[in-house]
């Protein structure tokens, strides 16, 4: 509270990437709570969702799985701007601070960041390009597994694999899913840091061929399932701590429940899992509509 004393307002001016587990919006919500308690106005200087503001995918965060990678029930790919999340969280999720959103001028929510005319500035070191942001809504799930998500390479989240996988078998298995808008190139890579630093990993590079039809969450689910199929004793879920959480499994707070882990471990129906996500998204669409700032 003492850091807010004497302030007229606190400004939030950060570029979000459109994914629930990216923590900038949760820092925003925690700051909103602090401003509420201190009686300080909170102002969001809004920015476009770089991967467009219409596409949503993945599960809604379930009660009991809150963490710093998800404090409120948003879809994994939420299709909102930070300002819209602030308005939604303030009213529907009970923050209740004095919030003002300065909107983007002339942003069409169907647009990706490269349509704005502004240069792309990496929001963080491991999201260096719009391509990495495009695949991130799904590939971030690999952080909950012992698969490398490409950290320690020049293509984080676009490369994935592990020493226990054969790249060609992996790509053949993924081909059976007939995923839209994506091609996989078998390759080997050696991370310089993070998972498997200095070890050769077999895996693949993601090539998004049609970003409008590409389903990053469904693609990542297929990747994890394929790795489990090819190497049942190789793939495993990482254990806490992860992102300040010391009890819940990392994959569970990333997915927003234990449903993905349970389904893969039991060789359950992935189609049913993803269908439930679609139903949840439809319900969230109705909730979010009142807080949309852009056409």
PDB file of C-alpha atoms in Angstrom:
ATOM      1  CA  UNK A   1       0.000   0.000   0.000  1.00  0.00           C
ATOM      2  CA  UNK A   2       2.792   2.447   0.755  1.00  0.00           C
ATOM      3  CA  UNK A   3       3.969   2.348  -2.862  1.00  0.00           C
ATOM      4  CA  UNK A   4       0.622   3.767  -3.962  1.00  0.00           C
ATOM      5  CA  UNK A   5       0.497   6.623  -1.480  1.00  0.00           C
ATOM      6  CA  UNK A   6       0.278  10.033  -3.120  1.00  0.00           C
ATOM      7  CA  UNK A   7      -0.641   8.675  -6.555  1.00  0.00           C
ATOM      8  CA  UNK A   8      -3.591  10.005  -8.531  1.00  0.00           C
ATOM      9  CA  UNK A   9      -3.637   6.984 -10.824  1.00  0.00           C
ATOM     10  CA  UNK A  10      -1.675   3.878 -11.769  1.00  0.00           C
ATOM     11  CA  UNK A  11      -1.187   3.245 -15.506  1.00  0.00           C
ATOM     12  CA  UNK A  12      -1.014  -0.208 -17.072  1.00  0.00           C
ATOM     13  CA  UNK A  13       0.834  -0.106 -20.397  1.00  0.00           C
ATOM     14  CA  UNK A  14       1.952  -3.616 -21.390  1.00  0.00           C
ATOM     15  CA  UNK A  15       1.510  -5.689 -24.541  1.00  0.00           C
ATOM     16  CA  UNK A  16      -0.455  -8.854 -23.796  1.00  0.00           C
ATOM     17  CA  UNK A  17      -0.304 -11.849 -26.156  1.00  0.00           C
ATOM     18  CA  UNK A  18      -3.881 -13.134 -25.945  1.00  0.00           C
ATOM     19  CA  UNK A  19      -3.300 -16.247 -23.827  1.00  0.00           C
ATOM     20  CA  UNK A  20      -4.647 -16.906 -20.331  1.00  0.00           C
ATOM     21  CA  UNK A  21      -1.365 -18.195 -18.939  1.00  0.00           C
ATOM     22  CA  UNK A  22       0.626 -15.122 -19.992  1.00  0.00           C
ATOM     23  CA  UNK A  23       0.961 -13.334 -16.685  1.00  0.00           C
ATOM     24  CA  UNK A  24       0.803  -9.649 -17.678  1.00  0.00           C
ATOM     25  CA  UNK A  25      -2.994  -9.509 -17.298  1.00  0.00           C
ATOM     26  CA  UNK A  26      -2.814 -11.159 -13.867  1.00  0.00           C
ATOM     27  CA  UNK A  27      -0.282  -8.583 -12.732  1.00  0.00           C
ATOM     28  CA  UNK A  28      -2.847  -6.076 -14.010  1.00  0.00           C
ATOM     29  CA  UNK A  29      -5.665  -7.650 -11.980  1.00  0.00           C
ATOM     30  CA  UNK A  30      -3.557  -7.785  -8.807  1.00  0.00           C
ATOM     31  CA  UNK A  31      -2.620  -4.134  -9.302  1.00  0.00           C
ATOM     32  CA  UNK A  32      -6.318  -3.328  -9.742  1.00  0.00           C
ATOM     33  CA  UNK A  33      -7.044  -4.960  -6.380  1.00  0.00           C
ATOM     34  CA  UNK A  34      -4.279  -2.925  -4.751  1.00  0.00           C
ATOM     35  CA  UNK A  35      -5.633   0.284  -6.275  1.00  0.00           C
ATOM     36  CA  UNK A  36      -9.130  -0.563  -5.052  1.00  0.00           C
ATOM     37  CA  UNK A  37      -7.858  -0.953  -1.507  1.00  0.00           C
ATOM     38  CA  UNK A  38      -5.797   2.252  -1.715  1.00  0.00           C
ATOM     39  CA  UNK A  39      -8.505   4.324  -3.408  1.00  0.00           C
ATOM     40  CA  UNK A  40      -6.311   4.962  -6.470  1.00  0.00           C
ATOM     41  CA  UNK A  41      -7.676   5.148 -10.020  1.00  0.00           C
ATOM     42  CA  UNK A  42      -6.446   2.421 -12.390  1.00  0.00           C
ATOM     43  CA  UNK A  43      -5.980   3.267 -16.076  1.00  0.00           C
ATOM     44  CA  UNK A  44      -5.369   0.701 -18.823  1.00  0.00           C
ATOM     45  CA  UNK A  45      -3.642   2.020 -21.935  1.00  0.00           C
ATOM     46  CA  UNK A  46      -5.048  -0.647 -24.217  1.00  0.00           C
ATOM     47  CA  UNK A  47      -3.253  -2.437 -27.061  1.00  0.00           C
ATOM     48  CA  UNK A  48      -4.413  -4.894 -29.727  1.00  0.00           C
ATOM     49  CA  UNK A  49      -4.554  -8.597 -29.103  1.00  0.00           C
ATOM     50  CA  UNK A  50      -1.675  -9.583 -31.425  1.00  0.00           C
ATOM     51  CA  UNK A  51      -3.263 -12.883 -32.485  1.00  0.00           C
ATOM     52  CA  UNK A  52      -6.636 -11.189 -33.221  1.00  0.00           C
ATOM     53  CA  UNK A  53      -9.608 -10.536 -31.016  1.00  0.00           C
ATOM     54  CA  UNK A  54     -12.145 -12.991 -32.382  1.00  0.00           C
ATOM     55  CA  UNK A  55     -10.622 -16.481 -32.168  1.00  0.00           C
ATOM     56  CA  UNK A  56     -11.032 -18.337 -28.892  1.00  0.00           C
ATOM     57  CA  UNK A  57      -9.913 -21.865 -28.116  1.00  0.00           C
ATOM     58  CA  UNK A  58      -9.278 -24.210 -25.239  1.00  0.00           C
ATOM     59  CA  UNK A  59     -10.707 -24.747 -21.781  1.00  0.00           C
ATOM     60  CA  UNK A  60     -12.002 -22.247 -19.253  1.00  0.00           C
ATOM     61  CA  UNK A  61     -10.073 -22.111 -15.974  1.00  0.00           C
ATOM     62  CA  UNK A  62     -11.950 -24.182 -13.370  1.00  0.00           C
ATOM     63  CA  UNK A  63     -12.433 -23.272  -9.675  1.00  0.00           C
ATOM     64  CA  UNK A  64      -9.644 -24.658  -7.527  1.00  0.00           C
ATOM     65  CA  UNK A  65      -7.001 -24.327 -10.241  1.00  0.00           C
ATOM     66  CA  UNK A  66      -6.293 -20.616  -9.846  1.00  0.00           C
ATOM     67  CA  UNK A  67      -2.639 -19.559  -9.930  1.00  0.00           C
ATOM     68  CA  UNK A  68      -0.436 -16.792 -11.249  1.00  0.00           C
ATOM     69  CA  UNK A  69      -0.909 -18.294 -14.732  1.00  0.00           C
ATOM     70  CA  UNK A  70      -4.679 -17.960 -14.311  1.00  0.00           C
ATOM     71  CA  UNK A  71      -6.521 -16.024 -11.624  1.00  0.00           C
ATOM     72  CA  UNK A  72      -9.951 -15.789 -13.259  1.00  0.00           C
ATOM     73  CA  UNK A  73     -12.007 -18.038 -15.604  1.00  0.00           C
ATOM     74  CA  UNK A  74     -10.829 -17.127 -19.099  1.00  0.00           C
ATOM     75  CA  UNK A  75     -10.359 -19.488 -22.059  1.00  0.00           C
ATOM     76  CA  UNK A  76      -6.796 -20.504 -22.814  1.00  0.00           C
ATOM     77  CA  UNK A  77      -6.889 -18.369 -25.977  1.00  0.00           C
ATOM     78  CA  UNK A  78      -9.221 -15.647 -24.821  1.00  0.00           C
ATOM     79  CA  UNK A  79      -9.663 -13.297 -27.818  1.00  0.00           C
ATOM     80  CA  UNK A  80      -9.738 -10.172 -25.643  1.00  0.00           C
ATOM     81  CA  UNK A  81      -7.593  -7.100 -25.189  1.00  0.00           C
ATOM     82  CA  UNK A  82      -6.093  -6.282 -21.805  1.00  0.00           C
ATOM     83  CA  UNK A  83      -8.576  -3.435 -21.425  1.00  0.00           C
ATOM     84  CA  UNK A  84     -11.503  -5.755 -22.051  1.00  0.00           C
ATOM     85  CA  UNK A  85     -10.163  -8.209 -19.474  1.00  0.00           C
ATOM     86  CA  UNK A  86      -9.857  -5.346 -16.985  1.00  0.00           C
ATOM     87  CA  UNK A  87     -13.508  -4.380 -17.465  1.00  0.00           C
ATOM     88  CA  UNK A  88     -14.676  -8.001 -17.302  1.00  0.00           C
ATOM     89  CA  UNK A  89     -12.625  -8.817 -14.200  1.00  0.00           C
ATOM     90  CA  UNK A  90     -13.606  -5.598 -12.482  1.00  0.00           C
ATOM     91  CA  UNK A  91     -17.343  -6.184 -12.808  1.00  0.00           C
ATOM     92  CA  UNK A  92     -17.913  -9.924 -13.194  1.00  0.00           C
ATOM     93  CA  UNK A  93     -14.983 -11.281 -11.186  1.00  0.00           C
ATOM     94  CA  UNK A  94     -15.479  -8.886  -8.295  1.00  0.00           C
ATOM     95  CA  UNK A  95     -12.413  -6.632  -8.261  1.00  0.00           C
ATOM     96  CA  UNK A  96     -14.444  -3.436  -8.030  1.00  0.00           C
ATOM     97  CA  UNK A  97     -11.814  -0.720  -8.471  1.00  0.00           C
ATOM     98  CA  UNK A  98     -12.096   2.630 -10.250  1.00  0.00           C
ATOM     99  CA  UNK A  99     -10.914   1.600 -13.720  1.00  0.00           C
ATOM    100  CA  UNK A 100     -10.694   3.548 -16.954  1.00  0.00           C
ATOM    101  CA  UNK A 101      -9.645   2.043 -20.286  1.00  0.00           C
ATOM    102  CA  UNK A 102      -8.054   4.221 -22.942  1.00  0.00           C
ATOM    103  CA  UNK A 103      -8.982   2.259 -26.080  1.00  0.00           C
ATOM    104  CA  UNK A 104      -6.940   1.628 -29.200  1.00  0.00           C
ATOM    105  CA  UNK A 105      -7.889   3.880 -32.104  1.00  0.00           C
ATOM    106  CA  UNK A 106      -9.280   2.151 -35.210  1.00  0.00           C
ATOM    107  CA  UNK A 107      -8.313  -1.387 -34.229  1.00  0.00           C
ATOM    108  CA  UNK A 108     -10.490  -3.952 -35.975  1.00  0.00           C
ATOM    109  CA  UNK A 109     -10.562  -6.980 -33.692  1.00  0.00           C
ATOM    110  CA  UNK A 110     -10.298  -9.330 -36.664  1.00  0.00           C
ATOM    111  CA  UNK A 111      -6.798  -7.973 -37.326  1.00  0.00           C
ATOM    112  CA  UNK A 112      -3.534  -9.633 -36.358  1.00  0.00           C
ATOM    113  CA  UNK A 113      -0.721  -7.427 -35.128  1.00  0.00           C
ATOM    114  CA  UNK A 114       0.992  -7.235 -38.515  1.00  0.00           C
ATOM    115  CA  UNK A 115      -2.072  -5.417 -39.891  1.00  0.00           C
ATOM    116  CA  UNK A 116      -1.595  -2.497 -37.488  1.00  0.00           C
ATOM    117  CA  UNK A 117       1.432  -1.042 -39.288  1.00  0.00           C
ATOM    118  CA  UNK A 118       3.432  -0.951 -36.060  1.00  0.00           C
ATOM    119  CA  UNK A 119       6.725  -2.831 -35.644  1.00  0.00           C
ATOM    120  CA  UNK A 120       6.482  -5.982 -33.563  1.00  0.00           C
ATOM    121  CA  UNK A 121       8.353  -5.590 -30.278  1.00  0.00           C
ATOM    122  CA  UNK A 122       8.881  -8.875 -28.402  1.00  0.00           C
ATOM    123  CA  UNK A 123       6.743  -8.813 -25.237  1.00  0.00           C
ATOM    124  CA  UNK A 124       9.238 -11.209 -23.631  1.00  0.00           C
ATOM    125  CA  UNK A 125      12.459 -12.960 -24.703  1.00  0.00           C
ATOM    126  CA  UNK A 126      10.869 -16.281 -25.629  1.00  0.00           C
ATOM    127  CA  UNK A 127       8.143 -14.707 -27.764  1.00  0.00           C
ATOM    128  CA  UNK A 128      10.435 -12.971 -30.261  1.00  0.00           C
ATOM    129  CA  UNK A 129       8.078 -12.871 -33.262  1.00  0.00           C
ATOM    130  CA  UNK A 130       4.417 -12.857 -34.192  1.00  0.00           C
ATOM    131  CA  UNK A 131       4.948 -16.452 -35.387  1.00  0.00           C
ATOM    132  CA  UNK A 132       5.942 -17.521 -31.883  1.00  0.00           C
ATOM    133  CA  UNK A 133       2.879 -15.749 -30.465  1.00  0.00           C
ATOM    134  CA  UNK A 134       0.683 -17.538 -33.021  1.00  0.00           C
ATOM    135  CA  UNK A 135       1.625 -21.007 -31.754  1.00  0.00           C
ATOM    136  CA  UNK A 136       1.997 -20.030 -28.089  1.00  0.00           C
ATOM    137  CA  UNK A 137      -1.660 -20.599 -26.994  1.00  0.00           C
ATOM    138  CA  UNK A 138      -1.128 -24.327 -27.397  1.00  0.00           C
ATOM    139  CA  UNK A 139       2.604 -24.867 -27.248  1.00  0.00           C
ATOM    140  CA  UNK A 140       2.822 -23.290 -23.799  1.00  0.00           C
ATOM    141  CA  UNK A 141       1.169 -26.496 -22.541  1.00  0.00           C
ATOM    142  CA  UNK A 142       4.442 -28.306 -23.178  1.00  0.00           C
ATOM    143  CA  UNK A 143       5.860 -26.423 -20.189  1.00  0.00           C
ATOM    144  CA  UNK A 144       3.868 -28.857 -18.061  1.00  0.00           C
ATOM    145  CA  UNK A 145       5.639 -31.851 -19.629  1.00  0.00           C
ATOM    146  CA  UNK A 146       9.200 -33.054 -20.111  1.00  0.00           C
ATOM    147  CA  UNK A 147       8.952 -32.169 -23.797  1.00  0.00           C
ATOM    148  CA  UNK A 148      11.148 -29.258 -24.818  1.00  0.00           C
ATOM    149  CA  UNK A 149       9.036 -26.337 -26.010  1.00  0.00           C
ATOM    150  CA  UNK A 150      12.044 -24.945 -27.847  1.00  0.00           C
ATOM    151  CA  UNK A 151      13.390 -22.665 -25.137  1.00  0.00           C
ATOM    152  CA  UNK A 152      17.124 -22.418 -25.576  1.00  0.00           C
ATOM    153  CA  UNK A 153      16.792 -22.340 -29.374  1.00  0.00           C
ATOM    154  CA  UNK A 154      16.206 -19.526 -31.845  1.00  0.00           C
ATOM    155  CA  UNK A 155      12.621 -20.770 -32.383  1.00  0.00           C
ATOM    156  CA  UNK A 156      10.981 -21.027 -28.953  1.00  0.00           C
ATOM    157  CA  UNK A 157       7.528 -22.643 -29.100  1.00  0.00           C
ATOM    158  CA  UNK A 158       8.018 -23.353 -32.816  1.00  0.00           C
ATOM    159  CA  UNK A 159      10.440 -26.213 -32.141  1.00  0.00           C
ATOM    160  CA  UNK A 160       9.507 -29.076 -29.843  1.00  0.00           C
ATOM    161  CA  UNK A 161      10.822 -32.499 -28.990  1.00  0.00           C
ATOM    162  CA  UNK A 162      12.825 -34.644 -26.569  1.00  0.00           C
ATOM    163  CA  UNK A 163      15.814 -37.016 -26.666  1.00  0.00           C
ATOM    164  CA  UNK A 164      13.479 -40.023 -26.457  1.00  0.00           C
ATOM    165  CA  UNK A 165      11.565 -39.192 -29.671  1.00  0.00           C
ATOM    166  CA  UNK A 166      12.269 -40.063 -33.299  1.00  0.00           C
ATOM    167  CA  UNK A 167      11.434 -37.029 -35.456  1.00  0.00           C
ATOM    168  CA  UNK A 168      10.077 -38.992 -38.409  1.00  0.00           C
ATOM    169  CA  UNK A 169       7.887 -41.295 -36.333  1.00  0.00           C
ATOM    170  CA  UNK A 170       6.580 -38.247 -34.495  1.00  0.00           C
ATOM    171  CA  UNK A 171       5.616 -36.377 -37.655  1.00  0.00           C
ATOM    172  CA  UNK A 172       4.010 -39.495 -39.130  1.00  0.00           C
ATOM    173  CA  UNK A 173       1.907 -39.918 -35.996  1.00  0.00           C
ATOM    174  CA  UNK A 174       0.882 -36.260 -35.985  1.00  0.00           C
ATOM    175  CA  UNK A 175      -0.162 -36.563 -39.621  1.00  0.00           C
ATOM    176  CA  UNK A 176      -2.926 -38.947 -38.553  1.00  0.00           C
ATOM    177  CA  UNK A 177      -4.696 -36.069 -36.793  1.00  0.00           C
ATOM    178  CA  UNK A 178      -5.126 -34.085 -40.047  1.00  0.00           C
ATOM    179  CA  UNK A 179      -4.767 -30.808 -38.175  1.00  0.00           C
ATOM    180  CA  UNK A 180      -5.760 -27.672 -40.108  1.00  0.00           C
ATOM    181  CA  UNK A 181      -3.390 -24.874 -41.031  1.00  0.00           C
ATOM    182  CA  UNK A 182      -0.194 -26.527 -39.815  1.00  0.00           C
ATOM    183  CA  UNK A 183       2.688 -28.561 -41.232  1.00  0.00           C
ATOM    184  CA  UNK A 184       5.362 -30.374 -39.237  1.00  0.00           C
ATOM    185  CA  UNK A 185       8.981 -30.647 -40.365  1.00  0.00           C
ATOM    186  CA  UNK A 186      10.932 -33.435 -38.675  1.00  0.00           C
ATOM    187  CA  UNK A 187      14.171 -32.142 -37.217  1.00  0.00           C
ATOM    188  CA  UNK A 188      16.723 -32.487 -34.446  1.00  0.00           C
ATOM    189  CA  UNK A 189      17.875 -29.624 -32.246  1.00  0.00           C
ATOM    190  CA  UNK A 190      20.089 -28.991 -29.247  1.00  0.00           C
ATOM    191  CA  UNK A 191      18.885 -26.407 -26.707  1.00  0.00           C
ATOM    192  CA  UNK A 192      21.526 -24.186 -25.147  1.00  0.00           C
ATOM    193  CA  UNK A 193      19.565 -23.737 -21.906  1.00  0.00           C
ATOM    194  CA  UNK A 194      16.421 -24.914 -20.098  1.00  0.00           C
ATOM    195  CA  UNK A 195      15.223 -28.478 -20.771  1.00  0.00           C
ATOM    196  CA  UNK A 196      17.825 -30.820 -22.318  1.00  0.00           C
ATOM    197  CA  UNK A 197      20.517 -28.141 -22.553  1.00  0.00           C
ATOM    198  CA  UNK A 198      23.366 -29.578 -24.569  1.00  0.00           C
ATOM    199  CA  UNK A 199      21.407 -32.717 -25.510  1.00  0.00           C
ATOM    200  CA  UNK A 200      20.140 -33.633 -28.958  1.00  0.00           C
ATOM    201  CA  UNK A 201      16.343 -33.692 -29.156  1.00  0.00           C
ATOM    202  CA  UNK A 202      14.257 -35.401 -31.808  1.00  0.00           C
ATOM    203  CA  UNK A 203      11.165 -33.453 -32.711  1.00  0.00           C
ATOM    204  CA  UNK A 204       9.678 -31.119 -35.253  1.00  0.00           C
ATOM    205  CA  UNK A 205       9.288 -27.521 -36.307  1.00  0.00           C
ATOM    206  CA  UNK A 206       5.819 -26.045 -36.594  1.00  0.00           C
ATOM    207  CA  UNK A 207       5.050 -24.274 -39.872  1.00  0.00           C
ATOM    208  CA  UNK A 208       1.730 -22.436 -39.741  1.00  0.00           C
ATOM    209  CA  UNK A 209       0.378 -22.569 -43.298  1.00  0.00           C
ATOM    210  CA  UNK A 210      -2.978 -20.861 -42.590  1.00  0.00           C
ATOM    211  CA  UNK A 211      -3.168 -18.982 -39.324  1.00  0.00           C
ATOM    212  CA  UNK A 212      -6.906 -18.365 -39.665  1.00  0.00           C
ATOM    213  CA  UNK A 213      -7.722 -22.087 -39.629  1.00  0.00           C
ATOM    214  CA  UNK A 214      -4.841 -23.158 -37.357  1.00  0.00           C
ATOM    215  CA  UNK A 215      -5.924 -24.486 -33.948  1.00  0.00           C
ATOM    216  CA  UNK A 216      -2.944 -24.084 -31.612  1.00  0.00           C
ATOM    217  CA  UNK A 217      -4.539 -25.723 -28.568  1.00  0.00           C
ATOM    218  CA  UNK A 218      -5.799 -28.757 -30.470  1.00  0.00           C
ATOM    219  CA  UNK A 219      -2.390 -29.031 -32.133  1.00  0.00           C
ATOM    220  CA  UNK A 220      -0.572 -29.059 -28.789  1.00  0.00           C
ATOM    221  CA  UNK A 221      -2.950 -31.687 -27.417  1.00  0.00           C
ATOM    222  CA  UNK A 222      -2.152 -33.847 -30.446  1.00  0.00           C
ATOM    223  CA  UNK A 223       1.584 -33.353 -29.849  1.00  0.00           C
ATOM    224  CA  UNK A 224       1.404 -34.430 -26.215  1.00  0.00           C
ATOM    225  CA  UNK A 225      -0.809 -37.401 -27.069  1.00  0.00           C
ATOM    226  CA  UNK A 226       1.539 -38.459 -29.875  1.00  0.00           C
ATOM    227  CA  UNK A 227       4.575 -38.288 -27.608  1.00  0.00           C
ATOM    228  CA  UNK A 228       2.747 -40.406 -25.038  1.00  0.00           C
ATOM    229  CA  UNK A 229       1.811 -42.942 -27.709  1.00  0.00           C
ATOM    230  CA  UNK A 230       5.341 -43.214 -29.106  1.00  0.00           C
ATOM    231  CA  UNK A 231       7.163 -43.096 -25.791  1.00  0.00           C
ATOM    232  CA  UNK A 232       4.823 -44.142 -22.959  1.00  0.00           C
ATOM    233  CA  UNK A 233       7.760 -44.464 -20.589  1.00  0.00           C
ATOM    234  CA  UNK A 234       9.451 -41.341 -21.904  1.00  0.00           C
ATOM    235  CA  UNK A 235       6.806 -38.630 -21.638  1.00  0.00           C
ATOM    236  CA  UNK A 236       5.923 -37.517 -18.137  1.00  0.00           C
ATOM    237  CA  UNK A 237       4.262 -34.586 -16.435  1.00  0.00           C
ATOM    238  CA  UNK A 238       6.478 -32.156 -14.580  1.00  0.00           C
ATOM    239  CA  UNK A 239       5.876 -31.665 -10.880  1.00  0.00           C
ATOM    240  CA  UNK A 240       5.721 -28.420  -8.873  1.00  0.00           C
ATOM    241  CA  UNK A 241       7.034 -25.893  -8.138  1.00  0.00           C
ATOM    242  CA  UNK A 242       6.024 -23.933 -11.209  1.00  0.00           C
ATOM    243  CA  UNK A 243       5.138 -20.234 -11.477  1.00  0.00           C
ATOM    244  CA  UNK A 244       4.893 -19.729  -7.692  1.00  0.00           C
ATOM    245  CA  UNK A 245       2.644 -22.786  -7.325  1.00  0.00           C
ATOM    246  CA  UNK A 246       3.989 -25.518  -5.021  1.00  0.00           C
ATOM    247  CA  UNK A 247       1.128 -28.022  -4.916  1.00  0.00           C
ATOM    248  CA  UNK A 248      -0.858 -28.194  -8.139  1.00  0.00           C
ATOM    249  CA  UNK A 249       0.615 -29.945 -11.173  1.00  0.00           C
ATOM    250  CA  UNK A 250       2.005 -27.500 -13.767  1.00  0.00           C
ATOM    251  CA  UNK A 251      -0.030 -29.033 -16.595  1.00  0.00           C
ATOM    252  CA  UNK A 252      -3.202 -28.657 -14.531  1.00  0.00           C
ATOM    253  CA  UNK A 253      -2.789 -24.928 -13.874  1.00  0.00           C
ATOM    254  CA  UNK A 254      -1.838 -24.412 -17.520  1.00  0.00           C
ATOM    255  CA  UNK A 255      -4.883 -26.290 -18.833  1.00  0.00           C
ATOM    256  CA  UNK A 256      -7.073 -24.942 -16.055  1.00  0.00           C
ATOM    257  CA  UNK A 257      -8.059 -28.326 -14.615  1.00  0.00           C
ATOM    258  CA  UNK A 258      -6.771 -31.898 -14.455  1.00  0.00           C
ATOM    259  CA  UNK A 259      -8.888 -32.949 -17.445  1.00  0.00           C
ATOM    260  CA  UNK A 260      -6.106 -32.972 -20.053  1.00  0.00           C
ATOM    261  CA  UNK A 261      -3.749 -34.971 -17.838  1.00  0.00           C
ATOM    262  CA  UNK A 262      -6.486 -37.399 -16.832  1.00  0.00           C
ATOM    263  CA  UNK A 263      -7.615 -37.911 -20.429  1.00  0.00           C
ATOM    264  CA  UNK A 264      -4.142 -38.615 -21.771  1.00  0.00           C
ATOM    265  CA  UNK A 265      -3.148 -40.844 -18.842  1.00  0.00           C
ATOM    266  CA  UNK A 266      -6.301 -42.938 -19.259  1.00  0.00           C
ATOM    267  CA  UNK A 267      -6.083 -42.986 -23.062  1.00  0.00           C
ATOM    268  CA  UNK A 268      -9.438 -41.216 -23.056  1.00  0.00           C
ATOM    269  CA  UNK A 269     -11.306 -39.577 -25.903  1.00  0.00           C
ATOM    270  CA  UNK A 270      -9.534 -36.376 -26.970  1.00  0.00           C
ATOM    271  CA  UNK A 271     -12.484 -35.457 -29.179  1.00  0.00           C
ATOM    272  CA  UNK A 272     -14.811 -35.362 -26.177  1.00  0.00           C
ATOM    273  CA  UNK A 273     -12.295 -33.262 -24.254  1.00  0.00           C
ATOM    274  CA  UNK A 274     -12.079 -30.702 -27.046  1.00  0.00           C
ATOM    275  CA  UNK A 275     -15.851 -30.734 -27.570  1.00  0.00           C
ATOM    276  CA  UNK A 276     -16.313 -29.724 -23.945  1.00  0.00           C
ATOM    277  CA  UNK A 277     -13.946 -26.828 -24.555  1.00  0.00           C
ATOM    278  CA  UNK A 278     -16.087 -25.703 -27.490  1.00  0.00           C
ATOM    279  CA  UNK A 279     -19.198 -25.690 -25.299  1.00  0.00           C
ATOM    280  CA  UNK A 280     -17.366 -23.678 -22.632  1.00  0.00           C
ATOM    281  CA  UNK A 281     -16.210 -21.166 -25.248  1.00  0.00           C
ATOM    282  CA  UNK A 282     -19.788 -20.630 -26.430  1.00  0.00           C
ATOM    283  CA  UNK A 283     -20.856 -19.853 -22.866  1.00  0.00           C
ATOM    284  CA  UNK A 284     -17.918 -17.485 -22.398  1.00  0.00           C
ATOM    285  CA  UNK A 285     -18.810 -15.638 -25.626  1.00  0.00           C
ATOM    286  CA  UNK A 286     -22.071 -14.539 -24.035  1.00  0.00           C
ATOM    287  CA  UNK A 287     -20.348 -13.437 -20.842  1.00  0.00           C
ATOM    288  CA  UNK A 288     -17.662 -11.416 -22.616  1.00  0.00           C
ATOM    289  CA  UNK A 289     -19.889  -9.697 -25.167  1.00  0.00           C
ATOM    290  CA  UNK A 290     -20.883  -6.824 -22.872  1.00  0.00           C
ATOM    291  CA  UNK A 291     -17.243  -5.863 -22.321  1.00  0.00           C
ATOM    292  CA  UNK A 292     -16.007  -5.779 -25.914  1.00  0.00           C
ATOM    293  CA  UNK A 293     -14.614  -2.388 -26.941  1.00  0.00           C
ATOM    294  CA  UNK A 294     -13.931  -3.015 -30.624  1.00  0.00           C
ATOM    295  CA  UNK A 295     -15.991  -4.001 -33.652  1.00  0.00           C
TER     296      UNK A 295
END
